[in-house]
Backbone as ProteinMPNN parsed JSONL, in Angstrom:
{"seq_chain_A": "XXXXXXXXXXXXXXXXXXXXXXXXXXXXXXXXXXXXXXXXXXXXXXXXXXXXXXXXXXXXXXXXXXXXXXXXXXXXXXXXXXXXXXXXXXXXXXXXXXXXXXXXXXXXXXXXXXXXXXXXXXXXXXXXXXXXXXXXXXXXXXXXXXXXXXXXXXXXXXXXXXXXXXXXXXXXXXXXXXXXXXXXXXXXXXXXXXXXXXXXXXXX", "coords_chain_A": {"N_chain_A": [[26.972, 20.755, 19.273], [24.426, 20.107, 20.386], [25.185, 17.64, 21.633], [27.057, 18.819, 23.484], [25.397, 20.057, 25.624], [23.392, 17.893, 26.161], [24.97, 16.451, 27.735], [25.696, 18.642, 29.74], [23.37, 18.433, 30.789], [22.419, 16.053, 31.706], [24.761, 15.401, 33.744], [23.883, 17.842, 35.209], [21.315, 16.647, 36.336], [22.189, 14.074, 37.703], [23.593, 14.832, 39.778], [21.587, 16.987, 41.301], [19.404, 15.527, 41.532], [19.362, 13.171, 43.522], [18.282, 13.07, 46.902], [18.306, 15.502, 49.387], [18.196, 18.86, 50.981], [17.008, 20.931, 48.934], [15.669, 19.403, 47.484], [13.687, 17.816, 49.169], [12.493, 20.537, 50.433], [11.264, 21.784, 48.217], [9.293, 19.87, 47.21], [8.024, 19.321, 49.137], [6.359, 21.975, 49.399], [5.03, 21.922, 47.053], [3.373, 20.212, 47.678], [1.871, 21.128, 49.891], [1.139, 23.901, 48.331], [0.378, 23.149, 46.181], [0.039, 23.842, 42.517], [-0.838, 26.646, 40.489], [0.929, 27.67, 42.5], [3.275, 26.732, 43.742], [5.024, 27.12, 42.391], [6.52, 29.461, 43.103], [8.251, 28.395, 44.468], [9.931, 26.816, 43.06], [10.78, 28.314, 41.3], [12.525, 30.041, 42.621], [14.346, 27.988, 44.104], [15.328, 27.302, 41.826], [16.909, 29.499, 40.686], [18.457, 30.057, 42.22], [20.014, 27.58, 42.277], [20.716, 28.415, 39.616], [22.69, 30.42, 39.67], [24.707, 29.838, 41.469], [25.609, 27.849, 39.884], [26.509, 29.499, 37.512], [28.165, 31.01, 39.299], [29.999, 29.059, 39.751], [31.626, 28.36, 37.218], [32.476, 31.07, 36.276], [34.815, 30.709, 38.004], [34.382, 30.906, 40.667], [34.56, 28.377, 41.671], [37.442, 27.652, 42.554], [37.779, 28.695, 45.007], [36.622, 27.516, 46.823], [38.654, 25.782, 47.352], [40.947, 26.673, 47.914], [40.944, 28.882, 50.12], [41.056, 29.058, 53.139], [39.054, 27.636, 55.661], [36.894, 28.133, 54.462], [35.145, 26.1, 53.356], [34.975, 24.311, 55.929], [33.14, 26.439, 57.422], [30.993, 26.915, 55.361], [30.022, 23.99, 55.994], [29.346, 23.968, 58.971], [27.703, 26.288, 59.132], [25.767, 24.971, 57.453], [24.775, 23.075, 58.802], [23.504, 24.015, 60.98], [21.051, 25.668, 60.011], [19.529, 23.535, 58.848], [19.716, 22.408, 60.585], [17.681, 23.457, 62.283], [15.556, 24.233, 60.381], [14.847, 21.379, 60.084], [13.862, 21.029, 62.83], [11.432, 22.771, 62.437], [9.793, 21.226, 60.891], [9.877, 18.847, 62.01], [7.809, 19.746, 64.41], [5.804, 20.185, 63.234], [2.497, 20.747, 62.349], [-1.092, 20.385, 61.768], [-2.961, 22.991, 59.379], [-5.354, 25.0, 61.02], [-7.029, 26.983, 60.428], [-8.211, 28.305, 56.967], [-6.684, 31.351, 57.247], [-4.527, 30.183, 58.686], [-3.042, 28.439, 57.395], [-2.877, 29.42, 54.834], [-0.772, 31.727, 55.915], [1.115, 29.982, 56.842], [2.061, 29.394, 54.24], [2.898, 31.491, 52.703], [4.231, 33.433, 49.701], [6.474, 34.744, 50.315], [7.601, 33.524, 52.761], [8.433, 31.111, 51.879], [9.922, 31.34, 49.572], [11.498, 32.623, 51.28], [13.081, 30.344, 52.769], [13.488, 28.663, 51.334], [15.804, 29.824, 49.416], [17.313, 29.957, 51.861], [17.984, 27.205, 52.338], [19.392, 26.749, 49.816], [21.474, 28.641, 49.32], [22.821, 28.337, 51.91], [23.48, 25.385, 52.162], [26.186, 23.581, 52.003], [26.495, 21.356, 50.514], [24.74, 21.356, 48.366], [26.307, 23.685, 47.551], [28.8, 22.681, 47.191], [28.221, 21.1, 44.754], [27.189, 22.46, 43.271], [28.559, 25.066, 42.718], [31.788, 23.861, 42.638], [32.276, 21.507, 41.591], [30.048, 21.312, 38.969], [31.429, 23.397, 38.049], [34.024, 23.089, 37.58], [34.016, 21.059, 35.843], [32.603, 22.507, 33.864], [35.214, 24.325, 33.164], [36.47, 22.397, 32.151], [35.375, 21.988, 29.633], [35.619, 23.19, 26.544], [36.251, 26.517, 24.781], [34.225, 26.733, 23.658], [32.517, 25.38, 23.798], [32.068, 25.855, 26.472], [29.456, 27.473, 27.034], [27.19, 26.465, 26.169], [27.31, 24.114, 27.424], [27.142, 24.956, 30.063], [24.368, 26.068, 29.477], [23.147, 23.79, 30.13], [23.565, 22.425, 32.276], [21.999, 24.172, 34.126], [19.885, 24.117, 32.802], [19.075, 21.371, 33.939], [18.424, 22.278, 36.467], [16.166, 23.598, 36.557], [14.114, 21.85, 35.459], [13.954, 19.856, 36.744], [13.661, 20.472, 39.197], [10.807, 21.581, 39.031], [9.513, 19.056, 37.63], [9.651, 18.088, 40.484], [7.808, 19.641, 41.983], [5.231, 19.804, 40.377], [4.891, 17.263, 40.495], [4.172, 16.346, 43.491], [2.184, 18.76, 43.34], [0.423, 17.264, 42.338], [0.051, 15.004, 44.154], [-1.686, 16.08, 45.999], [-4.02, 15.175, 46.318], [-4.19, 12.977, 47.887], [-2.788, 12.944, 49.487], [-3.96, 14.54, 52.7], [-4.349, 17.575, 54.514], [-3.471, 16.512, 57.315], [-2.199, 13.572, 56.623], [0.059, 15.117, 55.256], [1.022, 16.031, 57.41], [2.402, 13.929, 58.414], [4.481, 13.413, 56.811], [5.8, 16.067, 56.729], [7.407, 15.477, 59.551], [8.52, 13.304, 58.54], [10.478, 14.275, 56.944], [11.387, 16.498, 58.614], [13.058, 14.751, 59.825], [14.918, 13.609, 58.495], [16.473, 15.782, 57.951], [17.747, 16.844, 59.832], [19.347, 14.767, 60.165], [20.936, 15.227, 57.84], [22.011, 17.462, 58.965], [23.47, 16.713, 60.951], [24.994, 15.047, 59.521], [26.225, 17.485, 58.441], [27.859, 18.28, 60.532], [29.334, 16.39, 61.549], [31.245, 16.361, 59.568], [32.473, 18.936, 59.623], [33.68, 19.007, 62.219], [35.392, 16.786, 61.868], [37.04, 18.388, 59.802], [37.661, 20.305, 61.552]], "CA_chain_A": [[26.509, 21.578, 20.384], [23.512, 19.438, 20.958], [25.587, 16.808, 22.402], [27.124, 18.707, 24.854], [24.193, 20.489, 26.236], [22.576, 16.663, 26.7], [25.852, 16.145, 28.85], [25.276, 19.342, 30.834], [21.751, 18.232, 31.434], [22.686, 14.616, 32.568], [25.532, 15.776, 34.985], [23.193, 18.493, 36.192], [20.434, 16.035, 36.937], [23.346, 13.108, 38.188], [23.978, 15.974, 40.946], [20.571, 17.519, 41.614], [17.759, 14.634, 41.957], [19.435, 12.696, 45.075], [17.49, 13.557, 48.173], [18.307, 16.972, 49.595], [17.455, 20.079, 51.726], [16.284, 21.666, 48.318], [14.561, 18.596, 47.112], [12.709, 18.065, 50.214], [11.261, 21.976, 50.495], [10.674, 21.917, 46.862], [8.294, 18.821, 47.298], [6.908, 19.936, 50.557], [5.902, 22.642, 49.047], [4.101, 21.455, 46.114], [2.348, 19.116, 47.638], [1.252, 22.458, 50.718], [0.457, 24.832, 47.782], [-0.183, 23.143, 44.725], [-0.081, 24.128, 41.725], [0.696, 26.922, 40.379], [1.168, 28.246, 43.852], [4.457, 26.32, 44.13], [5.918, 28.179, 41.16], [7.081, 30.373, 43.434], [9.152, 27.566, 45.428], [10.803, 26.2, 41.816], [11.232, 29.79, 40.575], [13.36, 30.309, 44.078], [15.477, 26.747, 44.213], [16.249, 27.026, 40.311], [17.473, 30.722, 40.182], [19.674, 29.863, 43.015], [21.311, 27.049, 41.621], [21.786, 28.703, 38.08], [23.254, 31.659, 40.459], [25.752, 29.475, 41.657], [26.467, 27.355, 38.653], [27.246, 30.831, 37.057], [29.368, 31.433, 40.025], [31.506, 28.253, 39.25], [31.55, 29.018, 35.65], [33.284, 32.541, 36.687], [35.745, 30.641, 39.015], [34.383, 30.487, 41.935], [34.87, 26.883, 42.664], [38.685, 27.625, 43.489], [37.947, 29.349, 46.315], [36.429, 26.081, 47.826], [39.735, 24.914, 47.961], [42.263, 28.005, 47.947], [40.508, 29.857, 51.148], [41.432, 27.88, 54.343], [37.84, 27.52, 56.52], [35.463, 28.592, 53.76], [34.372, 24.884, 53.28], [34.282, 24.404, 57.207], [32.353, 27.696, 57.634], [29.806, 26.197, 55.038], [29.103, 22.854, 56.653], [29.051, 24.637, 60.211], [26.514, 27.467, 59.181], [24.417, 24.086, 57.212], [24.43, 22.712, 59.784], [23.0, 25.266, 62.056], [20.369, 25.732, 59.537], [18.984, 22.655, 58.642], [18.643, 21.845, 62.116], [16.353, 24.817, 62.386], [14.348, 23.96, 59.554], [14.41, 19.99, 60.293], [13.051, 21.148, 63.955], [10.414, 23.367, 62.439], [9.212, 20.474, 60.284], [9.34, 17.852, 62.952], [7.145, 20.451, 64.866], [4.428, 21.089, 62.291], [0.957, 21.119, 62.979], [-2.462, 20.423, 60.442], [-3.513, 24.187, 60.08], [-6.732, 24.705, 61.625], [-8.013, 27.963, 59.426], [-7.763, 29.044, 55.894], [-5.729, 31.913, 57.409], [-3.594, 29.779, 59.498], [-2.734, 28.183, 55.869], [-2.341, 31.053, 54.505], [0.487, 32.555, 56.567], [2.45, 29.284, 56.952], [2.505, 28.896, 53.014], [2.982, 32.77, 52.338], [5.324, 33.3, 49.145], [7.801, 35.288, 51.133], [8.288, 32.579, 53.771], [8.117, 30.053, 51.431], [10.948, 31.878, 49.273], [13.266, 32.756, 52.283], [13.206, 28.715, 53.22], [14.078, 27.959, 49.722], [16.42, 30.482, 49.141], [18.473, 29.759, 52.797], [18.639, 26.515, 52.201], [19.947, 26.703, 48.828], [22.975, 29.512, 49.787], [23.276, 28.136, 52.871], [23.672, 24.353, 51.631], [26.941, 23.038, 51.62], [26.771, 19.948, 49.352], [24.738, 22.433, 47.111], [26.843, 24.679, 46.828], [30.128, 21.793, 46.587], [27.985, 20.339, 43.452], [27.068, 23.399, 42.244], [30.204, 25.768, 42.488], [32.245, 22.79, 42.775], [31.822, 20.559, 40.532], [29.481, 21.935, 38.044], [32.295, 24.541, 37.835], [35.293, 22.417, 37.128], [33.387, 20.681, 34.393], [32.317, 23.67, 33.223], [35.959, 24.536, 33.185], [37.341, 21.438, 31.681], [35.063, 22.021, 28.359], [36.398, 24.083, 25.146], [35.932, 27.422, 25.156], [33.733, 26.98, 22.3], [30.87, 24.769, 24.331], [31.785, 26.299, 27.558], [28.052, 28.401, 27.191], [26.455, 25.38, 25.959], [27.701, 22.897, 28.961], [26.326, 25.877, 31.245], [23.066, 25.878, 29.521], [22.757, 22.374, 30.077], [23.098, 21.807, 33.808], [21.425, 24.998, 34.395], [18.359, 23.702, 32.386], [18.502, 20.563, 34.491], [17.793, 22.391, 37.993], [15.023, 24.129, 35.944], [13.458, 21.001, 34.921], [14.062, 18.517, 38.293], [12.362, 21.15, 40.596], [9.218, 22.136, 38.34], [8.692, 17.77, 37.73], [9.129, 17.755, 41.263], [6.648, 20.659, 42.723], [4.218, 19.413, 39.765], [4.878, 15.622, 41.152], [3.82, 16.646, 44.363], [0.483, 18.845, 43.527], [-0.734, 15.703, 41.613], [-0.168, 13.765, 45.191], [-2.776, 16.466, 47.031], [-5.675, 14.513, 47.024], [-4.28, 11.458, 48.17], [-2.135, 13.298, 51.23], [-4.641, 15.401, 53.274], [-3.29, 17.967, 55.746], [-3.01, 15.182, 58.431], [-1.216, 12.891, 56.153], [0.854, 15.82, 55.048], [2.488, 16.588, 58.677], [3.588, 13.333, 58.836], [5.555, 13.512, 55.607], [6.945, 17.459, 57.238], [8.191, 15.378, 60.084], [9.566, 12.704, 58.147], [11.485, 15.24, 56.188], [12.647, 16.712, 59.506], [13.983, 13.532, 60.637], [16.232, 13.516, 56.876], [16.795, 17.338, 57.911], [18.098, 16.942, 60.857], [20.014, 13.816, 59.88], [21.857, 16.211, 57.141], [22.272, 18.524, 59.52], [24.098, 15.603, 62.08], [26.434, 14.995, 58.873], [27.142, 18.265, 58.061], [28.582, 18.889, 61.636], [30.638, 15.422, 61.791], [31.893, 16.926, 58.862], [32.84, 20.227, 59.863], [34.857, 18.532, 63.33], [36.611, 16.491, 60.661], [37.791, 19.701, 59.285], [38.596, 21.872, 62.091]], "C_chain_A": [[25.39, 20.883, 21.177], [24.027, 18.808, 22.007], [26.628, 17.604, 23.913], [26.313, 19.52, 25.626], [23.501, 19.128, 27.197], [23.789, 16.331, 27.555], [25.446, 16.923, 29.961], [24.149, 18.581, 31.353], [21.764, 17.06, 32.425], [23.218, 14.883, 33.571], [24.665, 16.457, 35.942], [21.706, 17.429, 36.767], [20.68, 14.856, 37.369], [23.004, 13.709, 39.703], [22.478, 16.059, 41.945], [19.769, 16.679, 42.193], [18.269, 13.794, 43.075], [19.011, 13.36, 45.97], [18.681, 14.474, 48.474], [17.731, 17.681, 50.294], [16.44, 20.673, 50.323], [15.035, 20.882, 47.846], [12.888, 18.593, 47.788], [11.609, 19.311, 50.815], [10.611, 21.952, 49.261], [9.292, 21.011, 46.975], [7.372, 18.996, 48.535], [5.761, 20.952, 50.204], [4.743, 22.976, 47.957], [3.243, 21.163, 46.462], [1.057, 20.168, 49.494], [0.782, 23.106, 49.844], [-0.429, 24.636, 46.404], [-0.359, 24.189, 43.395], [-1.344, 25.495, 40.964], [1.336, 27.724, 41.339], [3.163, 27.96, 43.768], [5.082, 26.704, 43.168], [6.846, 28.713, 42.081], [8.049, 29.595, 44.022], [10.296, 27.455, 44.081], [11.348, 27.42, 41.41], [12.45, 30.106, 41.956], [14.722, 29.488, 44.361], [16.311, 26.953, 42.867], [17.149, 28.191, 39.838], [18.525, 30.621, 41.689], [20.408, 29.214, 42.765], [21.892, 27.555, 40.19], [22.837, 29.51, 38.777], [24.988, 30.642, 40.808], [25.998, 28.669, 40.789], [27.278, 28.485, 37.645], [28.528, 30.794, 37.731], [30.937, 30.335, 40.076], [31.803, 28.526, 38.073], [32.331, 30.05, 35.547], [34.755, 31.985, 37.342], [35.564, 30.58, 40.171], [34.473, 29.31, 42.787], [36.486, 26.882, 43.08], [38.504, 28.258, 44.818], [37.461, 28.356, 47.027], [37.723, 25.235, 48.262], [41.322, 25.698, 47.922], [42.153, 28.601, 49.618], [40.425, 28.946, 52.17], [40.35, 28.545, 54.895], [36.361, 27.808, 55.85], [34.77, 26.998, 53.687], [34.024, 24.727, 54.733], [33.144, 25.223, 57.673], [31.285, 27.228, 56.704], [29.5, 25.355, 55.925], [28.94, 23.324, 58.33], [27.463, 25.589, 60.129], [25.227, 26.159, 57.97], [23.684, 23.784, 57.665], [23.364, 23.236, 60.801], [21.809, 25.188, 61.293], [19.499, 24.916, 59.206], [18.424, 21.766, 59.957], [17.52, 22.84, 62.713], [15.164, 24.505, 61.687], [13.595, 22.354, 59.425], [13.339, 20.26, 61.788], [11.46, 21.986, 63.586], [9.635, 22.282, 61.995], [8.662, 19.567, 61.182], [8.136, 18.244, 64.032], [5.979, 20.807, 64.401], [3.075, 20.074, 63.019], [0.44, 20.844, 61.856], [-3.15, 22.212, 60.657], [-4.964, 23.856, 59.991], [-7.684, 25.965, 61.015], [-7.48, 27.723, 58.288], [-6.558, 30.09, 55.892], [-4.715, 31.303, 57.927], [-2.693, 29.008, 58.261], [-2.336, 28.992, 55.459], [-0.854, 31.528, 54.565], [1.08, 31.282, 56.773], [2.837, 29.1, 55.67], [2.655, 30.644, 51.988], [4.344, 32.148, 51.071], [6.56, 33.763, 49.794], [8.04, 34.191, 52.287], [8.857, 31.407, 53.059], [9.721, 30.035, 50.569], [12.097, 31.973, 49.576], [13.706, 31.087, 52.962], [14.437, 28.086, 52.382], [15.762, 28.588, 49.407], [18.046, 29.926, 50.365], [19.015, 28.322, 52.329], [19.182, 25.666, 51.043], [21.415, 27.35, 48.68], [23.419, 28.872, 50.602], [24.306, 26.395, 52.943], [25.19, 23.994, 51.365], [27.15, 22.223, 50.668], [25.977, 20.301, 48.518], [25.743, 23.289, 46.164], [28.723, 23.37, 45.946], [30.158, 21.132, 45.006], [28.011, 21.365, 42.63], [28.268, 24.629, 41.12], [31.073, 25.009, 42.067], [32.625, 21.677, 41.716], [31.633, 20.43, 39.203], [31.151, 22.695, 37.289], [33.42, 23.875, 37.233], [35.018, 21.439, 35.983], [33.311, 21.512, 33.501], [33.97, 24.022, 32.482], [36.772, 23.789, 32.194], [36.573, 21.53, 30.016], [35.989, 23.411, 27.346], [35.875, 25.139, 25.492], [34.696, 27.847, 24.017], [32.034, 26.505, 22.8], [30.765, 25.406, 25.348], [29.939, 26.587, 27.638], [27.019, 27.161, 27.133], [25.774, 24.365, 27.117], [26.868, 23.349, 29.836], [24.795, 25.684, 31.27], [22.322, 24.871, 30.408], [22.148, 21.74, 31.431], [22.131, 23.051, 34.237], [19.759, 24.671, 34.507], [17.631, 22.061, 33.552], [18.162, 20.929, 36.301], [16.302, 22.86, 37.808], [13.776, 23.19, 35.797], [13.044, 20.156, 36.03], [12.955, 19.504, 38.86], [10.758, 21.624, 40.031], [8.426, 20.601, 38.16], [8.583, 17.879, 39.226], [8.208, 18.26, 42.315], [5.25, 20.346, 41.585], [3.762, 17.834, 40.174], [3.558, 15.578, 42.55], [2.609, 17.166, 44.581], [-0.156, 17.685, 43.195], [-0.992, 14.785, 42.618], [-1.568, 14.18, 46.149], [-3.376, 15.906, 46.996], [-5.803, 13.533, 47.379], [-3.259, 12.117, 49.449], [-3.084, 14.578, 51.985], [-4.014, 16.035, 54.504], [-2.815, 17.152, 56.455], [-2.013, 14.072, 57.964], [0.509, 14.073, 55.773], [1.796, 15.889, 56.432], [3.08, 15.531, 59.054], [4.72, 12.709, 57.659], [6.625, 14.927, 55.965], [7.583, 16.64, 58.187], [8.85, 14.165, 59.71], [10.873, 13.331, 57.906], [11.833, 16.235, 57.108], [13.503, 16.12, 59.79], [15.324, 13.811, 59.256], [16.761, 14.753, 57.254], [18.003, 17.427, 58.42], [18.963, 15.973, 60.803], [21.265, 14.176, 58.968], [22.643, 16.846, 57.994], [23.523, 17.652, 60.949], [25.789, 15.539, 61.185], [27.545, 15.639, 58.25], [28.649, 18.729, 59.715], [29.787, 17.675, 62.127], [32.253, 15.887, 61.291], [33.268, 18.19, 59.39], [33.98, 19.727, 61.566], [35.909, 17.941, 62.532], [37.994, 17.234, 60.374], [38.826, 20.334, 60.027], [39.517, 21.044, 62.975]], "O_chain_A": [[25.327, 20.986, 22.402], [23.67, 19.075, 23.155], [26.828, 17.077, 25.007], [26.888, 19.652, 26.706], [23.187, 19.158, 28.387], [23.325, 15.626, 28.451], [24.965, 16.416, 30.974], [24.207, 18.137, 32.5], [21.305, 17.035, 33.567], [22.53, 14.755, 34.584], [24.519, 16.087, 37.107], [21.195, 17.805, 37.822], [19.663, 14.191, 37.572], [22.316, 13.158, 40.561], [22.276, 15.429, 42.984], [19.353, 16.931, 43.324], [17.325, 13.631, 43.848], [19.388, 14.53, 45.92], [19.799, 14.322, 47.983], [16.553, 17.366, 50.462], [15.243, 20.866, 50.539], [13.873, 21.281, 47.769], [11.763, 18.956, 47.445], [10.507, 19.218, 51.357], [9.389, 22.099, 49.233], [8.224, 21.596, 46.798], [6.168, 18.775, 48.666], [4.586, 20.863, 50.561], [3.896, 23.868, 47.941], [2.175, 21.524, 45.969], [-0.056, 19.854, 49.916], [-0.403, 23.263, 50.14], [-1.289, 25.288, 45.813], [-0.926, 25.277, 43.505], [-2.552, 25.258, 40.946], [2.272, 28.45, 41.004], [4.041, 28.822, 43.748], [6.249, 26.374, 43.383], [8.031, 28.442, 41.888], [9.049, 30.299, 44.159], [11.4, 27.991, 44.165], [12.556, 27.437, 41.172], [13.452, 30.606, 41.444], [15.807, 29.96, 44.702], [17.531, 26.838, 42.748], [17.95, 28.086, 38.909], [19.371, 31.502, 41.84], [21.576, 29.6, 42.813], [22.993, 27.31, 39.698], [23.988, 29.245, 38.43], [26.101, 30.907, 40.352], [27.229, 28.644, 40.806], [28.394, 28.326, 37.152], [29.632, 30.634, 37.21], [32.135, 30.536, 40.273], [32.705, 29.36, 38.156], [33.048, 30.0, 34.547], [35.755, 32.696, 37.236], [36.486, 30.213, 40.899], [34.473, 29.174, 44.011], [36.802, 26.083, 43.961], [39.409, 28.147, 45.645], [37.995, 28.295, 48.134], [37.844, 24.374, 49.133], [42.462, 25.234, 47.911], [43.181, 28.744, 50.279], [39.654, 27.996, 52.033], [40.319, 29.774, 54.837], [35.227, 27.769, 56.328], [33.617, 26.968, 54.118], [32.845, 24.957, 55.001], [32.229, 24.685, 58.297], [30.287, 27.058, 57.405], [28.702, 25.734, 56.782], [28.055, 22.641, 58.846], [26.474, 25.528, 60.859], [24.058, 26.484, 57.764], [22.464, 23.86, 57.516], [22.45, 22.545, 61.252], [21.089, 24.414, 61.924], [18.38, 25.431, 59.192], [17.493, 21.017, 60.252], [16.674, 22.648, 63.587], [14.027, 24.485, 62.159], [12.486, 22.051, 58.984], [12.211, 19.768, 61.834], [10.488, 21.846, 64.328], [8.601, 22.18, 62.656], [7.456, 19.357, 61.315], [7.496, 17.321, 64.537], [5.199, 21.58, 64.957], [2.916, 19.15, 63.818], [1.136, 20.937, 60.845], [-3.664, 22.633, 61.693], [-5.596, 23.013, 59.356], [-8.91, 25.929, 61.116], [-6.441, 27.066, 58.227], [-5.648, 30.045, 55.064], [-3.674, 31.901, 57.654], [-1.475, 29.128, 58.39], [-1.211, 29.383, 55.77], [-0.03, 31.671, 53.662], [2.223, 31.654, 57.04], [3.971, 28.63, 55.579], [2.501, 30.745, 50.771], [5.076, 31.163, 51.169], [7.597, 33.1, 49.752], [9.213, 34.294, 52.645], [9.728, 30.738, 53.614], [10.549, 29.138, 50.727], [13.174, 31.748, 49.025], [14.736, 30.935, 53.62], [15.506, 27.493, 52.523], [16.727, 27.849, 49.21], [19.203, 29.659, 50.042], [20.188, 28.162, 51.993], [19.404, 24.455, 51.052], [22.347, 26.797, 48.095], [24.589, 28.561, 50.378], [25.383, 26.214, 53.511], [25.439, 24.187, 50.175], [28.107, 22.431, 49.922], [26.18, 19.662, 47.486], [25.938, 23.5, 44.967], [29.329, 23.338, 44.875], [31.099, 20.796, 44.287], [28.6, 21.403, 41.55], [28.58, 24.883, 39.957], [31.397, 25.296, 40.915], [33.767, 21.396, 41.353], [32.353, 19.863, 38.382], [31.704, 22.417, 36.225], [33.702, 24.324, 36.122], [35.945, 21.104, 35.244], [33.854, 21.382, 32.404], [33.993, 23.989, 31.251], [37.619, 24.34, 31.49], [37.3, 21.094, 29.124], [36.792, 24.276, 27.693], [35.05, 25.107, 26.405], [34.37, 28.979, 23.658], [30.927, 26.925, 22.464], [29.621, 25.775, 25.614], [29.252, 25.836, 28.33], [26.16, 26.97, 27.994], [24.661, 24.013, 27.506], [26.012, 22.667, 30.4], [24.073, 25.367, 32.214], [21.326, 25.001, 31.12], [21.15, 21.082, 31.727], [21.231, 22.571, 34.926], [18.887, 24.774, 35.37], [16.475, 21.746, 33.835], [17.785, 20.118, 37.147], [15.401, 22.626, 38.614], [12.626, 23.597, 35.962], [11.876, 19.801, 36.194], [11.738, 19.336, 38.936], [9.799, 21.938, 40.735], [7.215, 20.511, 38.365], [7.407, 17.789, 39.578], [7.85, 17.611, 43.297], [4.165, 20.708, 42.039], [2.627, 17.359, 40.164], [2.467, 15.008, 42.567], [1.845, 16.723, 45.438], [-1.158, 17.222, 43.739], [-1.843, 13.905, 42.486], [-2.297, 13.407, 46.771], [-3.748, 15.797, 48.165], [-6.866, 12.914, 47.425], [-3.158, 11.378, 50.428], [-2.706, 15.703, 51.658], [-3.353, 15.424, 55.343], [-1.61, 16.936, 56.326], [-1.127, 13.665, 58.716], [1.679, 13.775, 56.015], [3.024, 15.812, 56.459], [4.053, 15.592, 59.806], [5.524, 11.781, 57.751], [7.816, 14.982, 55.655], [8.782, 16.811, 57.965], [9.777, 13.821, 60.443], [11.97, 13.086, 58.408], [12.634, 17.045, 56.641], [14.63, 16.552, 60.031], [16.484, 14.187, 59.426], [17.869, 14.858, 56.728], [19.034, 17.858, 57.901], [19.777, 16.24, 61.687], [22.374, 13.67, 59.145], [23.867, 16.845, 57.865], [24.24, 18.317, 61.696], [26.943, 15.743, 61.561], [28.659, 15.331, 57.826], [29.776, 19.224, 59.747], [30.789, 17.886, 62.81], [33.394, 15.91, 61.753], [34.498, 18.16, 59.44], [35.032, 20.338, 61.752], [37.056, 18.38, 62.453], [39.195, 17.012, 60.525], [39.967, 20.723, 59.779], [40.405, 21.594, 63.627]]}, "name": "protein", "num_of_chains": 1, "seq": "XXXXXXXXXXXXXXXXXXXXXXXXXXXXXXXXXXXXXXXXXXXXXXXXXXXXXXXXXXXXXXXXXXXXXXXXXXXXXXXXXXXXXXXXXXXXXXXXXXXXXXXXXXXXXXXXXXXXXXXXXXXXXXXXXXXXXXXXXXXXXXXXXXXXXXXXXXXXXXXXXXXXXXXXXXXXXXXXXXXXXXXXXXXXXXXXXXXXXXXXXXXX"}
């Protein structure tokens, strides 16, 4: 059982730790709220991907490839999204109060960021549902639970090193250095957001 748990874990952190929409908020976020502020970011990214590793686990990764436009209709509505949130980034500002801090690093904003672009995520959800799922699928019915644990534990683990990575960088990125790491990580946003829509013409 051990051994295939340490599979889950590998696959799920194979998948997970390549750069990313979730990566990129997760780490943004850390390194904006620090510790243990950014709990709330990791607690947000990781209960979304178990959510949908469940949901392949159940079966839901056939419908990625049974349901004619549901994959288009992802990378279309990624798209859309990530260019929203790459433009907000490329747009950011050093805040200039405590409150002005404050309210851009609120948990509820911080949450619904995390959250969209974890549902919203195409090549999330393709690894997660996807993927995950048909692995999941292909084990015994004996590890099945095990396998699950496994990758589950590794979204758990990636996003908490990398929102703990990130407070440990505060005192060497000061707001001002910080916004030009948000509009790096628009430029990557927005660069996603370019390939989800090549994509999605591909398709239709």
């Amino acid at each position: 059982m051990s051994s295939t748990f340490l599979t889950g874990l590998v696959l799920g952190l194979g998948l997970i730790i390549p750069i990313g929409a979730q990566n990129i908020l997760v780490f943004s976020q850390g390194l904006a709220l620090g510790m243990p502020r950014a709990l709330w970011t990791v607690l947000a990214a990781a209960v979304c991907d178990s959510l949908l590793i469940l949901a392949g686990a159940l079966g839901a990764s056939a419908l990625l490839t049974h349901v004619p436009g549901l994959q288009a209709g992802l990378l279309l509505a990624g798209s859309v999204l990530l260019t929203y949130l790459g433009i907000k980034y490329l747009r950011a500002k050093p805040p200039t109060t405590p409150d002005e801090e404050a309210a851009i690093t609120s948990p509820r904003q911080v949450i619904s960021k995390v959250v969209a672009a974890s549902l919203f995520n195409p090549h999330a959800i393709i690894d997660t549902v996807g993927i995950l799922g048909a692995a999941i699928a292909a084990q015994s019915v004996a590890g099945r639970a095990v396998f699950t644990a496994g990758t589950i534990s590794a979204s758990w683990i990636w996003f908490l090193i990398l929102a703990a990575t990130a407070a440990a960088l505060r005192h060497v990125l000061t707001p001002k250095r910080r916004v030009w790491f948000d509009r790096i990580s628009g430029i990557i946003l927005c660069g996603f957001a370019v390939g989800f829509a090549v994509q999605f013409v591909r398709l239709w």
